[in-house]
mmCIF file of C-alpha atoms in Angstrom:
data_model
loop_
_atom_site.group_PDB
_atom_site.id
_atom_site.type_symbol
_atom_site.label_atom_id
_atom_site.label_comp_id
_atom_site.label_asym_id
_atom_site.label_seq_id
_atom_site.Cartn_x
_atom_site.Cartn_y
_atom_site.Cartn_z
ATOM 1 C CA MET A 1 38.030 -4.026 14.942
ATOM 2 C CA PRO A 2 34.564 -4.519 13.362
ATOM 3 C CA THR A 3 34.141 -3.380 9.800
ATOM 4 C CA LYS A 4 31.699 -0.595 9.061
ATOM 5 C CA THR A 5 28.664 -1.523 6.968
ATOM 6 C CA ARG A 6 28.283 0.533 3.828
ATOM 7 C CA PRO A 7 24.855 2.161 3.387
ATOM 8 C CA VAL A 8 24.225 0.331 0.117
ATOM 9 C CA GLU A 9 24.837 -3.016 1.826
ATOM 10 C CA LYS A 10 22.399 -2.119 4.596
ATOM 11 C CA PHE A 11 19.826 -1.073 1.981
ATOM 12 C CA ALA A 12 20.311 -4.317 0.034
ATOM 13 C CA ARG A 13 19.805 -6.459 3.142
ATOM 14 C CA ALA A 14 16.687 -4.511 4.127
ATOM 15 C CA THR A 15 15.238 -4.712 0.616
ATOM 16 C CA ALA A 16 15.856 -8.459 0.455
ATOM 17 C CA GLN A 17 13.534 -8.897 3.439
ATOM 18 C CA CYS A 18 10.677 -7.203 1.560
ATOM 19 C CA SER A 19 10.300 -9.458 -1.466
ATOM 20 C CA VAL A 20 6.509 -9.746 -1.152
ATOM 21 C CA GLN A 21 6.058 -5.968 -1.127
ATOM 22 C CA ALA A 22 8.606 -5.512 -3.914
ATOM 23 C CA ALA A 23 6.804 -8.071 -6.075
ATOM 24 C CA ALA A 24 3.459 -6.338 -5.506
ATOM 25 C CA TYR A 25 4.950 -2.972 -6.459
ATOM 26 C CA GLY A 26 6.618 -4.422 -9.545
ATOM 27 C CA LYS A 27 3.404 -6.132 -10.613
ATOM 28 C CA CYS A 28 1.529 -2.848 -10.274
ATOM 29 C CA VAL A 29 4.064 -0.959 -12.412
ATOM 30 C CA VAL A 30 4.149 -3.666 -15.091
ATOM 31 C CA THR A 31 0.350 -3.755 -15.316
ATOM 32 C CA ASP A 32 0.397 -0.665 -17.553
ATOM 33 C CA TYR A 33 4.083 0.061 -18.123
ATOM 34 C CA ASN A 34 3.426 2.012 -21.335
ATOM 35 C CA SER A 35 1.686 4.765 -19.410
ATOM 36 C CA VAL A 36 3.421 4.868 -16.031
ATOM 37 C CA HIS A 37 2.673 8.084 -14.185
ATOM 38 C CA LYS A 38 3.310 9.618 -10.793
ATOM 39 C CA ASP A 39 1.432 7.996 -7.915
ATOM 40 C CA MET A 40 0.192 5.187 -10.176
ATOM 41 C CA CYS A 41 1.270 2.610 -7.589
ATOM 42 C CA ALA A 42 1.563 4.851 -4.550
ATOM 43 C CA LYS A 43 -0.147 2.396 -2.190
ATOM 44 C CA GLU A 44 2.186 -0.458 -3.173
ATOM 45 C CA PHE A 45 5.231 1.808 -3.036
ATOM 46 C CA MET A 46 4.382 3.014 0.469
ATOM 47 C CA LYS A 47 4.055 -0.582 1.683
ATOM 48 C CA LEU A 48 7.467 -1.380 0.190
ATOM 49 C CA LYS A 49 8.994 1.773 1.667
ATOM 50 C CA ASP A 50 7.582 1.044 5.125
ATOM 51 C CA CYS A 51 8.910 -2.514 4.975
ATOM 52 C CA VAL A 52 12.406 -1.415 3.924
ATOM 53 C CA LEU A 53 12.527 1.243 6.651
ATOM 54 C CA ALA A 54 11.399 -1.238 9.303
ATOM 55 C CA ALA A 55 13.898 -3.851 8.118
ATOM 56 C CA SER A 56 16.755 -1.341 8.083
ATOM 57 C CA LYS A 57 16.011 -0.356 11.684
ATOM 58 C CA LYS A 58 16.176 -3.996 12.789
ATOM 59 C CA GLY A 59 19.613 -4.610 11.584
#
């Protein structure tokens, strides 16, 4: 009987496939980390989110 994949494992695998987008988002946040505010890196976050969602649908 196949084992069921836990959601956190699926999320981790999907996120691992998006290292370029994650690095870009992290770089954006670190640029001015003393004054982080909402939507500061919205464009980078959306690219990361889209990548993770696409990767999670693949597998």
